[in-house]
C-alpha positions as a Markdown table, in Angstrom:
| # | Residue | x | y | z |
|---|---|---|---|---|
| 1 | Met | -31.4 | -127.2 | 57.5 |
| 2 | Lys | -29.5 | -124.1 | 55.3 |
| 3 | Glu | -29.3 | -126.0 | 51.8 |
| 4 | Glu | -25.3 | -125.5 | 51.1 |
| 5 | Val | -24.5 | -123.2 | 48.2 |
| 6 | Lys | -21.4 | -122.8 | 46.4 |
| 7 | Asp | -22.9 | -119.7 | 43.9 |
| 8 | Ala | -24.5 | -116.7 | 44.5 |
| 9 | Leu | -26.5 | -117.7 | 40.6 |
| 10 | Leu | -28.7 | -120.2 | 41.3 |
| 11 | Ile | -30.6 | -119.9 | 37.8 |
| 12 | Ala | -29.8 | -117.8 | 34.6 |
| 13 | Leu | -32.5 | -118.4 | 31.8 |
| 14 | Val | -34.3 | -116.5 | 28.5 |
| 15 | Leu | -37.9 | -117.4 | 27.9 |
| 16 | Asp | -38.1 | -118.4 | 24.6 |
| 17 | Gly | -41.7 | -117.3 | 24.6 |
| 18 | Lys | -42.7 | -120.5 | 24.0 |
| 19 | Gly | -42.9 | -122.3 | 27.0 |
| 20 | Gly | -38.9 | -123.2 | 27.2 |
| 21 | Gly | -36.1 | -121.9 | 28.2 |
| 22 | Arg | -32.7 | -121.3 | 27.5 |
| 23 | Pro | -29.3 | -121.3 | 29.9 |
| 24 | Leu | -27.8 | -118.1 | 30.1 |
| 25 | Arg | -23.7 | -118.2 | 30.6 |
| 26 | Gly | -21.0 | -116.2 | 31.1 |
| 27 | Pro | -21.2 | -112.5 | 30.1 |
| 28 | Glu | -24.7 | -113.0 | 29.2 |
| 29 | Val | -25.8 | -113.1 | 32.5 |
| 30 | Gln | -27.3 | -109.7 | 32.9 |
| 31 | Leu | -29.9 | -108.6 | 35.6 |
| 32 | Arg | -31.2 | -106.0 | 33.0 |
| 33 | Pro | -34.3 | -106.4 | 30.4 |
| 34 | Arg | -33.1 | -108.2 | 27.9 |
| 35 | Glu | -33.1 | -106.3 | 24.2 |
| 36 | Asp | -34.2 | -109.1 | 21.8 |
| 37 | Gly | -37.6 | -109.9 | 22.9 |
| 38 | Gly | -36.9 | -112.4 | 25.0 |
| 39 | Val | -37.2 | -112.2 | 29.2 |
| 40 | Ala | -34.5 | -113.2 | 30.9 |
| 41 | Trp | -35.3 | -115.1 | 34.6 |
| 42 | Ile | -32.1 | -114.6 | 36.6 |
| 43 | His | -33.0 | -116.6 | 40.1 |
| 44 | Leu | -30.3 | -115.5 | 43.2 |
| 45 | Asp | -29.5 | -116.9 | 47.1 |
| 46 | Val | -29.2 | -113.3 | 48.7 |
| 47 | Asp | -27.1 | -115.2 | 51.3 |
| 48 | His | -24.2 | -115.9 | 49.1 |
| 49 | Ser | -21.8 | -112.6 | 49.3 |
| 50 | Asp | -21.7 | -112.3 | 45.7 |
| 51 | Ala | -25.2 | -111.6 | 45.4 |
| 52 | Ser | -24.8 | -108.4 | 46.4 |
| 53 | Lys | -21.9 | -108.0 | 43.8 |
| 54 | Leu | -23.9 | -109.1 | 41.1 |
| 55 | Leu | -26.9 | -106.9 | 41.6 |
| 56 | Ala | -24.5 | -103.9 | 41.9 |
| 57 | Glu | -22.6 | -104.5 | 38.8 |
| 58 | Arg | -25.2 | -106.1 | 36.6 |
| 59 | Ser | -28.2 | -104.6 | 37.0 |
| 60 | Ala | -29.8 | -101.0 | 36.9 |
| 61 | Leu | -31.8 | -101.4 | 40.0 |
| 62 | Pro | -32.0 | -98.6 | 42.1 |
| 63 | Glu | -30.6 | -99.1 | 45.6 |
| 64 | Asp | -33.3 | -99.0 | 47.6 |
| 65 | Leu | -34.3 | -102.4 | 45.6 |
| 66 | Arg | -31.1 | -104.1 | 46.0 |
| 67 | Glu | -31.3 | -103.6 | 49.6 |
| 68 | Ala | -35.2 | -104.8 | 48.9 |
| 69 | Leu | -33.9 | -107.8 | 47.3 |
| 70 | Leu | -30.8 | -108.7 | 49.7 |
| 71 | Ala | -32.7 | -108.2 | 53.1 |
| 72 | Ser | -32.5 | -110.5 | 55.9 |
| 73 | Glu | -36.1 | -110.1 | 57.3 |
| 74 | Thr | -38.9 | -109.6 | 54.9 |
| 75 | Arg | -42.4 | -109.6 | 55.2 |
| 76 | Pro | -45.3 | -109.6 | 52.2 |
| 77 | Arg | -45.9 | -106.9 | 50.5 |
| 78 | Ala | -46.2 | -105.3 | 47.0 |
| 79 | His | -44.6 | -102.3 | 45.5 |
| 80 | His | -44.7 | -100.8 | 42.2 |
| 81 | Glu | -42.1 | -98.7 | 40.6 |
| 82 | Gly | -42.1 | -97.6 | 36.9 |
| 83 | Ala | -42.7 | -100.0 | 34.8 |
| 84 | Gly | -41.4 | -102.8 | 37.3 |
| 85 | Leu | -42.9 | -104.7 | 40.3 |
| 86 | Phe | -41.7 | -105.5 | 43.6 |
| 87 | Leu | -43.4 | -108.5 | 45.3 |
| 88 | Ile | -42.7 | -110.4 | 48.6 |
| 89 | Ile | -44.5 | -113.8 | 48.9 |
| 90 | Arg | -44.5 | -116.5 | 51.1 |
| 91 | Gly | -44.5 | -120.3 | 50.4 |
| 92 | Ile | -45.0 | -123.6 | 52.5 |
| 93 | Asn | -41.2 | -124.8 | 54.0 |
| 94 | Leu | -40.4 | -128.0 | 52.2 |
| 95 | Asn | -36.8 | -128.0 | 53.7 |
| 96 | Pro | -35.2 | -131.1 | 55.8 |
| 97 | Gly | -36.0 | -130.6 | 59.4 |
| 98 | Glu | -38.0 | -127.8 | 59.0 |
| 99 | Glu | -42.1 | -126.8 | 60.2 |
| 100 | Pro | -43.9 | -126.2 | 57.1 |
| 101 | Asp | -45.8 | -123.2 | 59.2 |
| 102 | Asp | -42.4 | -121.6 | 59.1 |
| 103 | Met | -42.3 | -120.2 | 55.7 |
| 104 | Val | -39.9 | -119.1 | 53.1 |
| 105 | Ser | -40.3 | -115.9 | 51.3 |
| 106 | Leu | -39.7 | -115.8 | 47.3 |
| 107 | Arg | -38.5 | -111.6 | 46.6 |
| 108 | Leu | -39.3 | -110.9 | 42.7 |
| 109 | Trp | -38.9 | -108.1 | 40.6 |
| 110 | Leu | -40.4 | -108.4 | 37.7 |
| 111 | Glu | -40.7 | -105.6 | 34.6 |
| 112 | Pro | -40.9 | -105.9 | 31.0 |
| 113 | Gly | -38.2 | -108.1 | 29.7 |
| 114 | Leu | -36.7 | -109.0 | 33.3 |
| 115 | Val | -37.5 | -111.7 | 36.1 |
| 116 | Ile | -35.4 | -111.6 | 39.0 |
| 117 | Ser | -36.3 | -113.5 | 42.0 |
| 118 | Ala | -34.3 | -114.6 | 45.2 |
| 119 | Arg | -34.1 | -116.3 | 48.1 |
| 120 | Arg | -32.5 | -117.0 | 51.5 |
| 121 | Gln | -33.8 | -120.3 | 52.0 |
| 122 | Arg | -34.6 | -123.2 | 49.3 |
| 123 | Ile | -38.3 | -122.5 | 47.9 |
| 124 | Val | -39.1 | -125.5 | 45.5 |
| 125 | Ala | -41.9 | -123.0 | 43.2 |
| 126 | Thr | -38.6 | -122.0 | 41.5 |
| 127 | Arg | -37.3 | -125.5 | 41.0 |
| 128 | Asp | -41.0 | -126.2 | 39.7 |
| 129 | Val | -40.9 | -123.6 | 36.9 |
| 130 | Glu | -37.5 | -124.6 | 35.8 |
| 131 | Ala | -38.5 | -128.0 | 35.4 |
| 132 | Leu | -41.9 | -126.7 | 33.0 |
| 133 | Leu | -39.5 | -124.7 | 31.2 |
| 134 | Ala | -37.1 | -127.9 | 30.3 |
| 135 | Lys | -40.2 | -129.5 | 29.5 |
| 136 | Gly | -41.0 | -126.6 | 27.1 |
| 137 | Lys | -44.0 | -126.3 | 29.0 |
| 138 | Gly | -43.3 | -123.0 | 31.2 |
| 139 | Pro | -44.0 | -119.8 | 31.2 |
| 140 | Arg | -44.2 | -117.5 | 28.1 |
| 141 | Asn | -43.8 | -114.1 | 29.6 |
| 142 | Val | -43.5 | -112.4 | 32.4 |
| 143 | Gly | -47.1 | -112.5 | 33.4 |
| 144 | Glu | -47.3 | -115.5 | 33.0 |
| 145 | Phe | -44.5 | -116.5 | 35.1 |
| 146 | Leu | -45.6 | -114.5 | 38.3 |
| 147 | Val | -49.2 | -116.8 | 37.6 |
| 148 | Ala | -46.9 | -120.0 | 37.8 |
| 149 | Ile | -45.1 | -119.3 | 40.3 |
| 150 | Leu | -48.5 | -118.1 | 43.0 |
| 151 | Glu | -50.4 | -121.0 | 41.4 |
| 152 | Ile | -47.4 | -123.4 | 42.6 |
| 153 | Leu | -47.8 | -121.3 | 46.6 |
| 154 | Ile | -50.8 | -121.7 | 46.5 |
| 155 | Arg | -51.7 | -125.2 | 45.6 |
| 156 | Arg | -49.1 | -126.2 | 48.3 |
| 157 | Ile | -50.7 | -124.7 | 50.6 |
| 158 | Gly | -54.1 | -126.2 | 50.0 |
| 159 | Glu | -52.6 | -129.3 | 50.0 |
| 160 | Leu | -51.0 | -128.8 | 53.3 |
| 161 | Val | -54.5 | -127.0 | 54.8 |
| 162 | Asn | -56.4 | -130.2 | 53.2 |
| 163 | Leu | -54.0 | -132.4 | 55.1 |
| 164 | Leu | -54.6 | -130.7 | 58.6 |
| 165 | Glu | -58.4 | -131.0 | 58.0 |
| 166 | Glu | -58.0 | -134.7 | 57.7 |
| 167 | Lys | -55.6 | -134.9 | 60.9 |
| 168 | Ala | -58.1 | -132.6 | 62.7 |
| 169 | Thr | -61.3 | -134.5 | 61.8 |
| 170 | Thr | -59.6 | -138.3 | 62.4 |
| 171 | Cys | -58.1 | -136.7 | 65.9 |
| 172 | Arg | -61.7 | -134.8 | 66.7 |
| 173 | Ser | -63.3 | -139.0 | 65.9 |
| 174 | Ala | -60.4 | -140.7 | 68.1 |
| 175 | Cys | -61.4 | -138.3 | 70.8 |
| 176 | Ser | -64.7 | -138.8 | 71.0 |
| 177 | Arg | -64.5 | -142.4 | 71.4 |
| 178 | Ala | -61.8 | -142.3 | 73.7 |
| 179 | Gly | -63.3 | -139.6 | 76.0 |
| 180 | Ala | -60.4 | -137.7 | 77.8 |
| 181 | Arg | -57.3 | -140.4 | 77.6 |
| 182 | Ser | -54.1 | -140.2 | 75.7 |
| 183 | Cys | -55.7 | -137.2 | 72.9 |
| 184 | Gly | -53.7 | -134.7 | 71.5 |
| 185 | Pro | -51.5 | -133.7 | 68.6 |
| 186 | Arg | -48.8 | -136.7 | 68.6 |
| 187 | Ser | -51.2 | -139.1 | 70.2 |
| 188 | Pro | -50.8 | -142.0 | 68.0 |
| 189 | Arg | -55.0 | -142.0 | 68.5 |
| 190 | Cys | -54.8 | -138.5 | 66.3 |
| 191 | Val | -51.4 | -138.7 | 63.9 |
| 192 | Gly | -50.7 | -142.6 | 63.7 |
| 193 | Lys | -47.1 | -143.8 | 64.1 |
| 194 | Ser | -45.7 | -141.9 | 62.0 |
| 195 | Ser | -43.7 | -138.9 | 63.8 |
| 196 | Arg | -43.7 | -137.1 | 60.5 |
| 197 | Ser | -47.4 | -137.0 | 61.0 |
| 198 | Ala | -47.4 | -135.0 | 63.9 |
| 199 | Ala | -44.9 | -132.2 | 63.2 |
| 200 | Ile | -47.3 | -131.3 | 60.2 |
| 201 | Trp | -49.2 | -129.5 | 63.1 |
| 202 | Pro | -48.8 | -125.7 | 63.4 |
| 203 | Arg | -47.1 | -124.7 | 66.1 |
| 204 | Ser | -50.1 | -122.7 | 68.1 |
| 205 | Ala | -52.2 | -125.6 | 67.5 |
| 206 | Arg | -49.5 | -128.1 | 69.2 |
| 207 | Ala | -49.3 | -125.8 | 72.4 |
| 208 | Trp | -52.6 | -126.8 | 73.2 |
| 209 | Ser | -54.0 | -129.9 | 75.0 |
| 210 | Pro | -57.0 | -130.6 | 72.8 |
| 211 | Cys | -59.0 | -132.8 | 75.1 |
| 212 | Cys | -58.7 | -130.4 | 78.1 |
| 213 | Ala | -60.7 | -127.2 | 79.4 |
| 214 | Ser | -57.4 | -125.7 | 81.1 |
| 215 | Arg | -54.5 | -124.6 | 79.2 |
| 216 | Pro | -50.6 | -124.9 | 79.6 |
| 217 | Arg | -48.9 | -122.6 | 82.3 |
| 218 | Gly | -47.8 | -119.2 | 80.5 |
| 219 | Ser | -49.8 | -120.3 | 76.9 |
| 220 | Pro | -51.8 | -117.6 | 75.7 |
| 221 | Arg | -55.8 | -117.7 | 75.8 |
| 222 | Arg | -57.8 | -119.1 | 74.0 |
| 223 | Ser | -59.6 | -117.0 | 71.3 |
| 224 | Ala | -61.5 | -117.3 | 68.2 |
| 225 | Thr | -58.0 | -117.4 | 66.1 |
| 226 | Thr | -55.9 | -119.4 | 68.3 |
| 227 | Ser | -58.2 | -121.9 | 69.3 |
| 228 | Pro | -57.0 | -125.3 | 67.5 |
| 229 | Pro | -59.2 | -126.6 | 64.9 |
| 230 | Trp | -59.9 | -129.9 | 67.2 |
| 231 | Ser | -61.6 | -127.7 | 69.9 |
| 232 | Ser | -64.9 | -129.1 | 69.6 |
| 233 | Cys | -63.4 | -132.3 | 71.4 |
| 234 | Thr | -62.9 | -130.1 | 74.4 |
| 235 | Arg | -66.8 | -130.0 | 74.5 |
| 236 | Ala | -67.3 | -133.9 | 74.5 |
| 237 | Thr | -65.7 | -134.2 | 77.6 |
| 238 | Ser | -66.0 | -133.2 | 81.3 |
| 239 | Lys | -63.1 | -134.1 | 83.1 |
| 240 | Thr | -59.6 | -132.3 | 83.1 |
| 241 | Cys | -57.0 | -134.4 | 81.9 |
| 242 | Lys | -53.7 | -133.7 | 82.5 |
| 243 | Arg | -52.0 | -136.8 | 80.4 |
| 244 | Cys | -52.5 | -135.3 | 77.4 |
| 245 | Thr | -51.4 | -131.5 | 77.8 |
| 246 | Ile | -48.6 | -130.5 | 75.5 |
| 247 | Ala | -45.7 | -129.0 | 76.8 |
């Protein structure tokens, strides 16, 4: 579900160098390095029609960097240019109705005195950094800003991985006790009665029947990289179970 946004400018702050920040308004909103020793942080919604205009009129970025910030399709990468660094990083998708493993991207341009961040889908990490700045506990400079964003993204990925491991262990134990009956990522034996619990399983994992040696027609063959984390429970049964095949 796409968040409704009325303005391309989502966040406009200047870091005070002490862990806090103050809003930038009107003509102060410039996508250029600060000359007073502060750091401007501008966060944009690149799907908004005004984002391209803001970058063209209020920044000194070359056209190729502006296009990279506005691109509809992205892949993780890093590019050093002059005194700046362009990054595309990804984080867990926490938007309502979305799959957590359908990751959202954050585009970043960092140089002394300036941070420009841009996104298409809502990404919670930027709001977390904004909240830290409001409490006076945020980044004091460009380097600390990047570290703060990465720490938040990595922590959330770790939390999801830990949750998946717990679910996989629960499923494996339930399948071992139940044999080949009624096992699978959507089975109450594995995830309980919560539909949200089933939603956190990666799509690649949900494509498999965890108890069956066979695989659904048209699905890829098992490999070291595609086998689900609970695949050991397939070895606990000798029969092919048709009931638990996930479509």
